[in-house]
Tab-separated table of C-alpha atoms and ligand atoms in Angstrom:
chain	number	residue	atom	x	y	z
A	1	UNK	CA	0.000	0.000	0.000
A	2	UNK	CA	1.141	3.540	-0.686
A	3	UNK	CA	0.915	6.510	1.641
A	4	UNK	CA	-1.979	8.860	0.919
A	5	UNK	CA	-2.393	12.198	2.631
A	6	UNK	CA	-5.243	14.698	2.689
A	7	UNK	CA	-4.164	18.096	1.366
A	8	UNK	CA	-6.049	21.140	2.684
A	9	UNK	CA	-5.223	23.029	-0.536
A	10	UNK	CA	-6.642	20.529	-3.034
A	11	UNK	CA	-9.221	19.144	-0.542
A	12	UNK	CA	-8.493	15.556	-1.461
A	13	UNK	CA	-6.475	12.572	-0.372
A	14	UNK	CA	-3.574	12.075	-2.758
A	15	UNK	CA	-0.742	9.547	-3.011
A	16	UNK	CA	2.280	11.006	-1.250
A	17	UNK	CA	5.156	11.481	-3.694
A	18	UNK	CA	8.162	13.163	-2.067
A	19	UNK	CA	10.196	15.713	-4.011
A	20	UNK	CA	13.274	13.671	-3.060
A	21	UNK	CA	12.826	10.237	-1.442
A	22	UNK	CA	16.302	10.594	0.089
A	23	UNK	CA	15.362	13.867	1.752
A	24	UNK	CA	11.684	13.952	2.738
A	25	UNK	CA	10.976	17.355	4.284
A	26	UNK	CA	8.257	18.427	6.731
A	27	UNK	CA	7.644	21.683	8.597
A	28	UNK	CA	5.200	22.080	11.488
A	29	UNK	CA	4.448	25.361	13.264
A	30	UNK	CA	5.663	25.108	16.844
A	31	UNK	CA	4.795	26.875	20.076
A	32	UNK	CA	5.050	30.512	21.036
A	33	UNK	CA	6.988	30.126	24.257
A	34	UNK	CA	5.368	32.216	26.989
A	35	UNK	CA	3.364	29.723	29.101
A	36	UNK	CA	2.768	26.015	29.725
A	37	UNK	CA	1.430	24.260	26.623
A	38	UNK	CA	-2.203	23.131	26.926
A	39	UNK	CA	-3.581	19.769	25.907
A	40	UNK	CA	-4.812	21.230	22.587
A	41	UNK	CA	-1.208	22.117	21.746
A	42	UNK	CA	-0.304	18.464	22.336
A	43	UNK	CA	-2.462	17.435	19.398
A	44	UNK	CA	-0.244	18.647	16.531
A	45	UNK	CA	2.812	17.454	18.481
A	46	UNK	CA	1.462	13.892	18.706
A	47	UNK	CA	-0.186	13.744	15.271
A	48	UNK	CA	2.889	14.946	13.382
A	49	UNK	CA	5.122	12.744	15.517
A	50	UNK	CA	3.145	9.749	14.238
A	51	UNK	CA	3.591	11.007	10.686
A	52	UNK	CA	7.328	11.579	11.306
A	53	UNK	CA	7.667	7.995	12.591
A	54	UNK	CA	5.682	6.612	9.660
A	55	UNK	CA	7.825	8.527	7.136
A	56	UNK	CA	10.994	7.230	8.821
A	57	UNK	CA	9.548	3.714	8.635
A	58	UNK	CA	8.886	4.148	4.895
A	59	UNK	CA	11.931	6.139	3.740
A	60	UNK	CA	14.542	5.364	6.404
A	61	UNK	CA	15.500	7.386	9.476
A	62	UNK	CA	18.313	9.212	7.710
A	63	UNK	CA	16.047	10.380	4.891
A	64	UNK	CA	13.394	12.364	6.722
A	65	UNK	CA	13.886	15.909	7.998
A	66	UNK	CA	11.314	17.309	10.400
A	67	UNK	CA	11.480	20.984	11.362
A	68	UNK	CA	9.339	22.414	14.155
A	69	UNK	CA	10.091	25.983	15.137
A	70	UNK	CA	10.048	27.841	18.409
A	71	UNK	CA	8.526	31.315	18.240
A	72	UNK	CA	10.538	33.334	20.736
A	73	UNK	CA	9.613	36.869	19.656
A	74	UNK	CA	6.023	37.933	20.199
A	75	UNK	CA	3.897	40.489	22.076
A	76	UNK	CA	2.578	37.788	24.409
A	77	UNK	CA	6.157	36.942	25.415
A	78	UNK	CA	6.941	40.615	26.064
A	79	UNK	CA	3.812	41.018	28.207
A	80	UNK	CA	4.558	37.905	30.238
A	81	UNK	CA	8.181	38.950	30.775
A	82	UNK	CA	7.172	42.394	32.061
A	83	UNK	CA	4.579	40.809	34.374
A	84	UNK	CA	6.752	38.004	35.796
A	85	UNK	CA	10.078	39.827	36.078
A	86	UNK	CA	9.247	43.486	36.685
A	87	UNK	CA	12.690	44.178	38.210
A	88	UNK	CA	14.689	43.031	35.197
A	89	UNK	CA	15.509	44.836	31.941
A	90	UNK	CA	12.893	43.636	29.429
A	91	UNK	CA	15.304	41.750	27.186
A	92	UNK	CA	16.717	39.792	30.111
A	93	UNK	CA	13.228	39.017	31.380
A	94	UNK	CA	12.238	37.835	27.901
A	95	UNK	CA	15.212	35.490	27.788
A	96	UNK	CA	14.148	34.005	31.126
A	97	UNK	CA	10.560	33.478	29.963
A	98	UNK	CA	11.523	31.864	26.648
A	99	UNK	CA	14.179	29.635	28.240
A	100	UNK	CA	11.884	28.425	31.021
A	101	UNK	CA	8.933	27.870	28.736
A	102	UNK	CA	11.074	26.141	26.134
A	103	UNK	CA	12.371	23.698	28.740
A	104	UNK	CA	8.851	23.014	30.027
A	105	UNK	CA	7.715	22.363	26.478
A	106	UNK	CA	10.512	19.863	25.908
A	107	UNK	CA	9.777	18.041	29.166
A	108	UNK	CA	6.094	17.819	28.198
A	109	UNK	CA	6.553	16.569	24.653
A	110	UNK	CA	9.298	14.104	25.656
A	111	UNK	CA	6.851	12.610	28.144
A	112	UNK	CA	4.248	12.304	25.387
A	113	UNK	CA	6.652	10.002	23.546
A	114	UNK	CA	7.251	12.507	20.745
A	115	UNK	CA	10.634	12.276	19.044
A	116	UNK	CA	12.556	15.526	18.924
A	117	UNK	CA	12.319	17.059	15.435
A	118	UNK	CA	15.480	17.014	13.303
A	119	UNK	CA	15.797	20.784	13.745
A	120	UNK	CA	14.083	23.153	16.197
A	121	UNK	CA	14.910	26.596	14.872
A	122	UNK	CA	14.276	29.707	16.938
A	123	UNK	CA	12.798	32.768	15.283
A	124	UNK	CA	15.333	35.161	16.832
A	125	UNK	CA	18.154	33.200	15.193
A	126	UNK	CA	16.689	33.725	11.704
A	127	UNK	CA	16.219	37.469	11.527
A	128	UNK	CA	18.726	37.661	8.632
A	129	UNK	CA	16.645	35.273	6.517
A	130	UNK	CA	13.491	37.234	7.365
A	131	UNK	CA	15.127	40.478	6.238
A	132	UNK	CA	16.261	38.852	3.007
A	133	UNK	CA	12.768	37.575	2.157
A	134	UNK	CA	11.317	41.005	2.941
A	135	UNK	CA	13.883	42.720	0.665
A	136	UNK	CA	12.965	40.345	-2.147
A	137	UNK	CA	9.262	41.045	-1.661
A	138	UNK	CA	9.814	44.802	-1.761
A	139	UNK	CA	11.952	44.484	-4.882
A	140	UNK	CA	9.326	42.310	-6.547
A	141	UNK	CA	6.590	44.871	-5.873
A	142	UNK	CA	4.701	42.659	-3.405
A	143	UNK	CA	5.550	44.659	-0.298
A	144	UNK	CA	6.167	48.289	0.669
A	145	UNK	CA	7.534	50.294	3.596
A	146	UNK	CA	5.276	52.789	5.383
A	147	UNK	CA	5.789	54.528	8.734
A	148	UNK	CA	8.579	52.146	9.732
A	149	UNK	CA	6.440	49.106	8.915
A	150	UNK	CA	6.797	46.789	5.937
A	151	UNK	CA	3.496	45.495	4.600
A	152	UNK	CA	2.645	42.707	2.216
A	153	UNK	CA	-0.005	43.415	-0.394
A	154	UNK	CA	-2.185	40.391	-1.289
A	155	UNK	CA	-3.755	42.545	-4.003
A	156	UNK	CA	-0.354	43.079	-5.653
A	157	UNK	CA	0.205	39.327	-5.502
A	158	UNK	CA	-3.079	38.496	-7.215
A	159	UNK	CA	-2.541	41.235	-9.816
A	160	UNK	CA	0.879	39.795	-10.747
A	161	UNK	CA	-0.460	36.277	-11.128
A	162	UNK	CA	2.550	35.021	-13.126
A	163	UNK	CA	3.298	31.495	-11.927
A	164	UNK	CA	2.128	32.304	-8.421
A	165	UNK	CA	-0.686	30.745	-6.411
A	166	UNK	CA	-3.812	32.844	-5.848
A	167	UNK	CA	-3.934	34.562	-2.454
A	168	UNK	CA	-6.834	32.899	-0.638
A	169	UNK	CA	-6.530	29.534	-2.390
A	170	UNK	CA	-5.333	27.599	0.675
A	171	UNK	CA	-8.065	28.903	2.969
A	172	UNK	CA	-10.645	28.856	0.178
A	173	UNK	CA	-11.464	32.554	0.448
A	174	UNK	CA	-11.772	35.145	-2.241
A	175	UNK	CA	-9.735	38.298	-1.911
A	176	UNK	CA	-12.730	40.384	-3.068
A	177	UNK	CA	-14.784	39.065	-0.163
A	178	UNK	CA	-11.920	39.760	2.219
A	179	UNK	CA	-11.703	43.331	0.918
A	180	UNK	CA	-15.450	43.796	1.354
A	181	UNK	CA	-15.473	42.183	4.793
A	182	UNK	CA	-12.383	43.838	6.250
A	183	UNK	CA	-12.656	46.075	9.269
A	184	UNK	CA	-13.005	49.801	8.643
A	185	UNK	CA	-10.745	51.048	11.425
A	186	UNK	CA	-7.728	49.922	9.445
A	187	UNK	CA	-4.194	51.024	10.458
A	188	UNK	CA	-3.344	54.312	8.691
A	189	UNK	CA	-0.063	53.029	7.222
A	190	UNK	CA	-1.819	50.306	5.219
A	191	UNK	CA	-2.598	51.051	1.558
A	192	UNK	CA	-5.300	48.396	1.514
A	193	UNK	CA	-7.197	46.906	4.398
A	194	UNK	CA	-6.065	43.360	3.484
A	195	UNK	CA	-2.333	44.190	3.718
A	196	UNK	CA	-0.506	42.369	6.492
A	197	UNK	CA	2.604	43.161	8.510
A	198	UNK	CA	6.010	41.708	7.620
A	199	UNK	CA	8.030	44.004	9.872
A	200	UNK	CA	7.113	46.577	12.513
A	201	UNK	CA	8.893	49.106	14.719
A	202	UNK	CA	9.897	48.101	18.254
A	203	UNK	CA	8.942	50.192	21.253
A	204	UNK	CA	11.830	51.415	23.446
A	205	UNK	CA	13.242	48.494	25.477
A	206	UNK	CA	11.626	45.835	23.283
A	207	UNK	CA	13.758	43.380	21.305
A	208	UNK	CA	14.838	45.040	18.065
A	209	UNK	CA	17.014	44.422	15.036
A	210	UNK	CA	18.215	46.543	12.086
A	211	UNK	CA	15.260	46.921	9.728
A	212	UNK	CA	14.993	45.946	6.041
A	213	UNK	CA	13.667	48.089	3.186
A	214	UNK	CA	15.720	51.174	4.043
A	215	UNK	CA	13.907	51.799	7.325
A	216	UNK	CA	16.194	53.693	9.751
A	217	UNK	CA	14.541	52.747	13.038
A	218	UNK	CA	15.159	49.277	14.413
A	219	UNK	CA	12.233	46.879	14.463
A	220	UNK	CA	11.030	43.302	14.759
A	221	UNK	CA	9.360	40.746	12.514
A	222	UNK	CA	5.670	39.934	12.178
A	223	UNK	CA	4.647	36.371	13.045
A	224	UNK	CA	4.020	34.972	9.548
A	225	UNK	CA	7.432	35.898	8.122
A	226	UNK	CA	9.162	33.865	10.841
A	227	UNK	CA	7.922	30.532	9.516
A	228	UNK	CA	8.647	31.419	5.884
A	229	UNK	CA	12.232	32.234	6.906
A	230	UNK	CA	12.844	29.155	9.040
A	231	UNK	CA	11.252	26.764	6.532
A	232	UNK	CA	13.376	28.289	3.753
A	233	UNK	CA	16.592	28.071	5.747
A	234	UNK	CA	16.151	24.435	6.780
A	235	UNK	CA	13.990	22.894	4.051
A	236	UNK	CA	14.474	25.090	0.990
A	237	UNK	CA	12.071	27.123	-1.154
A	238	UNK	CA	9.785	24.163	-1.819
A	239	UNK	CA	9.283	21.117	0.380
A	240	UNK	CA	6.901	18.225	0.961
A	241	UNK	CA	4.627	18.697	3.963
A	242	UNK	CA	3.568	21.684	6.033
A	243	UNK	CA	1.438	21.100	9.109
A	244	UNK	CA	-0.267	22.712	12.069
A	245	UNK	CA	-3.664	23.106	13.704
A	246	UNK	CA	-6.706	24.005	11.604
A	247	UNK	CA	-6.821	27.477	13.195
A	248	UNK	CA	-3.556	28.305	11.427
A	249	UNK	CA	-4.898	27.933	7.861
A	250	UNK	CA	-5.950	31.575	7.824
A	251	UNK	CA	-4.244	33.925	8.083
A	252	UNK	CA	-0.967	32.289	9.167
A	253	UNK	CA	-0.488	29.645	6.477
A	254	UNK	CA	-2.154	31.653	3.733
A	255	UNK	CA	0.377	34.394	4.479
A	256	UNK	CA	3.330	32.000	4.667
A	257	UNK	CA	2.450	30.751	1.174
A	258	UNK	CA	2.133	34.312	-0.107
A	259	UNK	CA	5.505	35.382	1.300
A	260	UNK	CA	7.467	32.327	0.211
A	261	UNK	CA	5.945	31.950	-3.250
A	262	UNK	CA	6.296	35.652	-4.095
A	263	UNK	CA	9.861	35.886	-2.742
A	264	UNK	CA	11.075	32.861	-4.704
A	265	UNK	CA	8.703	32.995	-7.689
A	266	UNK	CA	7.225	29.627	-6.964
A	267	UNK	CA	3.830	28.133	-7.543
A	268	UNK	CA	3.934	26.159	-4.294
A	269	UNK	CA	5.585	26.305	-0.911
A	270	UNK	CA	4.664	22.819	0.324
A	271	UNK	CA	3.099	20.006	-1.701
A	272	UNK	CA	0.817	18.802	1.110
A	273	UNK	CA	-0.851	21.043	3.689
A	274	UNK	CA	-2.017	19.073	6.693
A	275	UNK	CA	-4.136	20.386	9.555
A	276	UNK	CA	-5.291	18.751	12.744
A	277	UNK	CA	-8.800	19.410	14.044
A	278	UNK	CA	-9.473	21.179	17.307
A	279	UNK	CA	-9.625	19.689	20.759
A	280	UNK	CA	-12.314	20.547	23.275
A	281	UNK	CA	-12.669	19.408	26.866
A	282	UNK	CA	-15.791	17.592	28.150
A	283	UNK	CA	-17.771	19.038	25.203
A	284	UNK	CA	-16.713	22.622	25.833
A	285	UNK	CA	-14.239	24.934	24.174
A	286	UNK	CA	-11.182	25.105	26.384
A	287	UNK	CA	-10.729	28.528	27.918
A	288	UNK	CA	-9.270	30.081	31.030
A	289	UNK	CA	-12.584	31.751	31.880
A	290	UNK	CA	-14.522	28.460	31.796
A	291	UNK	CA	-11.989	26.920	34.154
A	292	UNK	CA	-11.468	23.904	31.881
A	293	UNK	CA	-8.085	24.984	30.574
A	294	UNK	CA	-5.732	22.051	31.166
A	295	UNK	CA	-2.013	22.033	30.585
A	296	UNK	CA	-0.036	18.980	29.497
A	297	UNK	CA	2.029	19.487	32.641
A	298	UNK	CA	-1.040	19.158	34.912
A	299	UNK	CA	-2.235	16.006	33.158
A	300	UNK	CA	1.218	14.439	33.412
A	301	UNK	CA	0.969	14.650	37.190
A	302	UNK	CA	-1.891	12.127	37.063
A	303	UNK	CA	-1.323	10.139	33.882
A	304	UNK	CA	1.661	8.674	32.070
A	305	UNK	CA	2.349	10.554	28.839
A	306	UNK	CA	1.600	7.457	26.763
A	307	UNK	CA	-1.952	7.428	28.124
A	308	UNK	CA	-2.414	10.985	26.812
A	309	UNK	CA	-0.861	9.892	23.523
A	310	UNK	CA	-3.194	6.907	23.083
A	311	UNK	CA	-6.177	8.986	24.079
A	312	UNK	CA	-5.292	11.562	21.421
A	313	UNK	CA	-4.831	8.960	18.692
A	314	UNK	CA	-8.205	7.301	19.289
A	315	UNK	CA	-9.706	10.119	17.191
A	316	UNK	CA	-8.726	10.726	13.567
A	317	UNK	CA	-6.481	13.795	13.373
A	318	UNK	CA	-8.807	15.794	11.121
A	319	UNK	CA	-11.889	15.301	13.309
A	320	UNK	CA	-12.605	17.440	16.331
A	321	UNK	CA	-11.732	15.623	19.551
A	322	UNK	CA	-13.645	15.725	22.804
A	323	UNK	CA	-11.167	15.200	25.655
A	324	UNK	CA	-12.921	13.453	28.549
A	325	UNK	CA	-11.902	11.883	31.845
A	326	UNK	CA	-13.853	8.755	30.964
A	327	UNK	CA	-11.924	8.225	27.761
A	328	UNK	CA	-8.630	8.832	29.587
A	329	UNK	CA	-9.469	6.131	32.109
A	330	UNK	CA	-10.229	3.687	29.304
A	331	UNK	CA	-6.963	4.552	27.553
A	332	UNK	CA	-5.084	3.907	30.797
A	333	UNK	CA	-6.708	0.476	31.205
A	334	UNK	CA	-5.865	-0.444	27.618
A	335	UNK	CA	-2.221	0.531	28.050
A	336	UNK	CA	-1.942	-1.327	31.360
A	337	UNK	CA	-3.014	-4.455	29.520
A	338	UNK	CA	-0.739	-3.878	26.514
A	339	UNK	CA	2.220	-3.226	28.792
A	340	UNK	CA	1.554	-6.446	30.676
A	341	UNK	CA	1.495	-8.621	27.559
A	342	UNK	CA	3.737	-6.794	25.083
A	343	UNK	CA	6.304	-4.550	26.796
A	344	UNK	CA	8.851	-7.254	27.614
A	345	UNK	CA	8.679	-9.423	24.487
A	346	UNK	CA	11.073	-9.141	21.531
A	347	UNK	CA	8.951	-7.041	19.162
A	348	UNK	CA	8.010	-8.453	15.778
A	349	UNK	CA	7.479	-6.448	12.598
A	350	UNK	CA	4.613	-3.929	12.737
A	351	UNK	CA	1.495	-5.659	11.408
A	352	UNK	CA	0.020	-4.715	8.022
A	353	UNK	CA	-3.350	-4.432	9.764
A	354	UNK	CA	-1.884	-1.476	11.723
A	355	UNK	CA	0.383	0.072	9.076
A	356	UNK	CA	-2.211	0.044	6.261
A	357	UNK	CA	-4.712	2.291	8.066
A	358	UNK	CA	-1.855	4.656	8.938
A	359	UNK	CA	-0.948	4.838	5.256
A	360	UNK	CA	-4.531	5.919	4.593
A	361	UNK	CA	-4.139	9.514	5.809
A	362	UNK	CA	-3.107	8.461	9.344
A	363	UNK	CA	-6.250	6.548	10.244
A	364	UNK	CA	-5.191	5.972	13.837
A	365	UNK	CA	-8.634	4.875	15.160
A	366	UNK	CA	-8.601	1.971	12.693
A	367	UNK	CA	-4.962	1.191	13.553
A	368	UNK	CA	-5.891	1.087	17.250
A	369	UNK	CA	-8.809	-1.248	16.525
A	370	UNK	CA	-6.286	-3.534	14.781
A	371	UNK	CA	-4.035	-3.397	17.880
A	372	UNK	CA	-6.936	-4.727	19.946
A	373	UNK	CA	-7.258	-7.559	17.420
A	374	UNK	CA	-3.539	-8.406	17.668
A	375	UNK	CA	-3.816	-8.602	21.447
A	376	UNK	CA	-5.419	-12.035	21.105
A	377	UNK	CA	-3.767	-13.210	17.878
A	378	UNK	CA	-0.133	-12.040	17.746
A	379	UNK	CA	1.509	-10.417	20.754
A	380	UNK	CA	4.871	-9.996	18.980
A	381	UNK	CA	3.287	-8.040	16.143
A	382	UNK	CA	1.334	-6.078	18.763
A	383	UNK	CA	4.643	-5.105	20.394
A	384	UNK	CA	6.250	-4.085	17.074
A	385	UNK	CA	3.175	-2.094	16.027
A	386	UNK	CA	2.945	-0.301	19.373
A	387	UNK	CA	6.588	0.696	19.111
A	388	UNK	CA	6.065	2.074	15.622
A	389	UNK	CA	3.341	4.291	17.097
A	390	UNK	CA	5.639	5.536	19.869
A	391	UNK	CA	4.433	3.341	22.753
A	392	UNK	CA	6.192	0.882	25.106
A	393	UNK	CA	9.097	3.165	25.984
A	394	UNK	CA	9.321	1.414	29.383
A	395	UNK	CA	9.448	-2.165	30.647
A	396	UNK	CA	6.329	-3.715	32.196
A	397	UNK	CA	7.935	-3.411	35.636
A	398	UNK	CA	8.766	0.288	35.174
A	399	UNK	CA	5.213	0.951	34.017
A	400	UNK	CA	3.692	-0.870	36.989
A	401	UNK	CA	6.185	0.784	39.338
A	402	UNK	CA	5.233	4.252	38.145
A	403	UNK	CA	1.590	3.433	38.619
A	404	UNK	CA	2.327	2.353	42.174
A	405	UNK	CA	4.288	5.504	42.827
A	406	UNK	CA	1.514	7.681	41.429
A	407	UNK	CA	-1.060	5.807	43.508
A	408	UNK	CA	0.992	6.225	46.687
A	409	UNK	CA	0.817	2.458	47.327
A	410	UNK	CA	3.802	1.060	49.183
A	411	UNK	CA	4.816	-2.142	47.383
A	412	UNK	CA	6.608	-3.543	50.472
A	413	UNK	CA	3.484	-3.086	52.570
A	414	UNK	CA	1.392	-4.843	49.902
A	415	UNK	CA	3.822	-7.773	49.846
A	416	UNK	CA	3.702	-8.009	53.647
A	417	UNK	CA	-0.111	-8.061	53.671
A	418	UNK	CA	-0.124	-10.655	50.884
A	419	UNK	CA	2.125	-13.028	52.812
A	420	UNK	CA	-0.081	-12.560	55.914
A	421	UNK	CA	-3.044	-13.398	53.710
A	422	UNK	CA	-1.321	-16.506	52.332
A	423	UNK	CA	-0.574	-17.599	55.900
A	424	UNK	CA	-4.218	-17.024	56.927
A	425	UNK	CA	-5.429	-19.030	53.951
A	426	UNK	CA	-3.145	-21.946	54.718
A	427	UNK	CA	-4.534	-22.137	58.245
A	428	UNK	CA	-8.017	-21.852	56.674
A	429	UNK	CA	-8.732	-18.527	58.428
A	430	UNK	CA	-10.853	-17.217	55.564
A	431	UNK	CA	-12.312	-14.402	57.607
A	432	UNK	CA	-8.823	-12.972	58.041
A	433	UNK	CA	-7.804	-13.559	54.417
A	434	UNK	CA	-10.983	-11.799	53.200
A	435	UNK	CA	-10.284	-8.919	55.563
A	436	UNK	CA	-6.821	-8.469	54.072
A	437	UNK	CA	-8.165	-8.681	50.531
A	438	UNK	CA	-10.732	-5.947	51.331
A	439	UNK	CA	-8.034	-3.863	52.956
A	440	UNK	CA	-5.891	-4.124	49.833
A	441	UNK	CA	-8.883	-3.274	47.645
A	442	UNK	CA	-9.447	-0.156	49.744
A	443	UNK	CA	-5.809	0.764	49.091
A	444	UNK	CA	-6.510	0.436	45.349
A	445	UNK	CA	-4.743	-2.904	44.954
A	446	UNK	CA	-6.348	-5.728	42.976
A	447	UNK	CA	-5.123	-9.276	43.577
A	448	UNK	CA	-5.346	-12.337	41.412
A	449	UNK	CA	-4.945	-15.888	42.771
A	450	UNK	CA	-3.774	-18.626	40.462
A	451	UNK	CA	-2.028	-21.988	40.740
A	452	UNK	CA	1.307	-20.192	40.334
A	453	UNK	CA	0.601	-17.939	43.304
A	454	UNK	CA	-0.875	-14.522	43.954
A	455	UNK	CA	-0.150	-11.485	41.784
A	456	UNK	CA	-1.281	-7.942	42.355
A	457	UNK	CA	-1.593	-4.640	40.529
A	458	UNK	CA	-2.905	-1.157	41.047
A	459	UNK	CA	-6.570	-1.098	40.051
A	460	UNK	CA	-7.346	1.958	37.946
B	501	AMP	P1	-0.327	28.289	19.528
B	501	AMP	O1	0.766	28.245	20.552
B	501	AMP	O2	-1.658	28.715	20.035
B	501	AMP	O3	0.090	29.017	18.270
B	501	AMP	O4	-0.572	26.786	19.066
B	501	AMP	C1	0.439	25.862	18.770
B	501	AMP	C2	-0.173	24.738	17.967
B	501	AMP	O5	-1.264	24.129	18.686
B	501	AMP	C3	-0.767	25.184	16.638
B	501	AMP	O6	-0.495	24.189	15.661
B	501	AMP	C4	-2.255	25.272	16.929
B	501	AMP	O7	-3.007	25.103	15.762
B	501	AMP	C5	-2.443	24.115	17.867
B	501	AMP	N1	-3.631	24.262	18.746
B	501	AMP	C6	-3.907	25.293	19.584
B	501	AMP	N2	-5.065	25.082	20.258
B	501	AMP	C7	-5.534	23.874	19.857
B	501	AMP	C8	-6.684	23.070	20.185
B	501	AMP	N3	-7.580	23.461	21.105
B	501	AMP	N4	-6.835	21.895	19.530
B	501	AMP	C9	-5.937	21.467	18.633
B	501	AMP	N5	-4.842	22.155	18.280
B	501	AMP	C10	-4.621	23.343	18.875
B	502	ZN	ZN1	4.060	28.903	11.235
């Protein structure tokens, strides 16, 4: 079977044909580092990690390059820095915020079983590339400087039309409708209300760099230009896959396409545009004001990262996902069972029944159904398939041990009670042995008697 991927631009599933099978290239928009990542942010991380693993499986580890950026220049970062470190000069405070948040992000996504991308570029290390793209856009007549800003003109892009995509094609919007629907209180330096910012002046004390386009005052980049610059630097003018959440299609990705294609006179930036659907919590939009805003960090205090990973993959990546406690509990039970039977065996090859659905636009729900089937038919293939999907990073004993730790159950105490119970049973004191069993149950410990002896585990 061949890999087929759904492309947001063409609105169809197409066979995936890489530009260069020895150098398959994917870019995914990464976090803006100012706060703990929430569980919605974990969705693109996990989904594109599965795709990264699948591509490595198909083309070889050395032949896939995955770039996920870190946005470390942004108003939200500046605001957070001023709030959290009022005594420090702003630039120092910003460095603290981005360093801390970046480390938290890494700890979170490592725990989710996500491989580190091949490159994790930082926006502030690519200002030179941003300036170069902006200069090219100005020279080409697609952008102009005004009041220390540089603006991109979608109308100039659509008027040029020579070998370029149409602005609005990715997000399926017409520029005329955007012009008609745009807000009236438009910034005075914009020629047209649909123009967007490539570069803007910095306020005193804010991070700033020498400006492009002959602007004397120092300034800083707009958000969209950052990704065009980092993708160009690490993947070239044209690459295979560009991903992110569905909320990024407009304006972020539409503007990335516009910048890159106009700067390099290209018809395409990426050949496949992939977007994950949104995540909501217990049927509600996640928001701080509703009090249902959960960070990955908070969830990791109660659940192993692989439980979050499995729970995420039970829904197809393009569908909306409803994140519920009930589903999390089920995912935990499933993984407990898989760990018990498959974590310590020598893994076999991933089963076709798991790989084939993945090849069909990452149909993870179907792949997971196949895993359940393998549980009773082929435990070695179950182990190999789970590993392909980024599970079983621990031994069965480590997994059980972590569960015990999280539950606060003292394994030594359980063993002591169990041997007391065995002694009671051998002297036929069933009242006492039942009392100990109930006591263990109250501690959250389930026991199983068999000919071989008594085993126990933490009941979820
Ligand atoms: P942000 O830091 O908000 O720019 O988001 C980082 C990534 O997480 C982007 O790819 C977003 O599309 C994605 N994202 C943000 N919120 C959600 C959500 N509730 N569900 C799914 N993806 C999300
Ligand atoms: Zn981006």
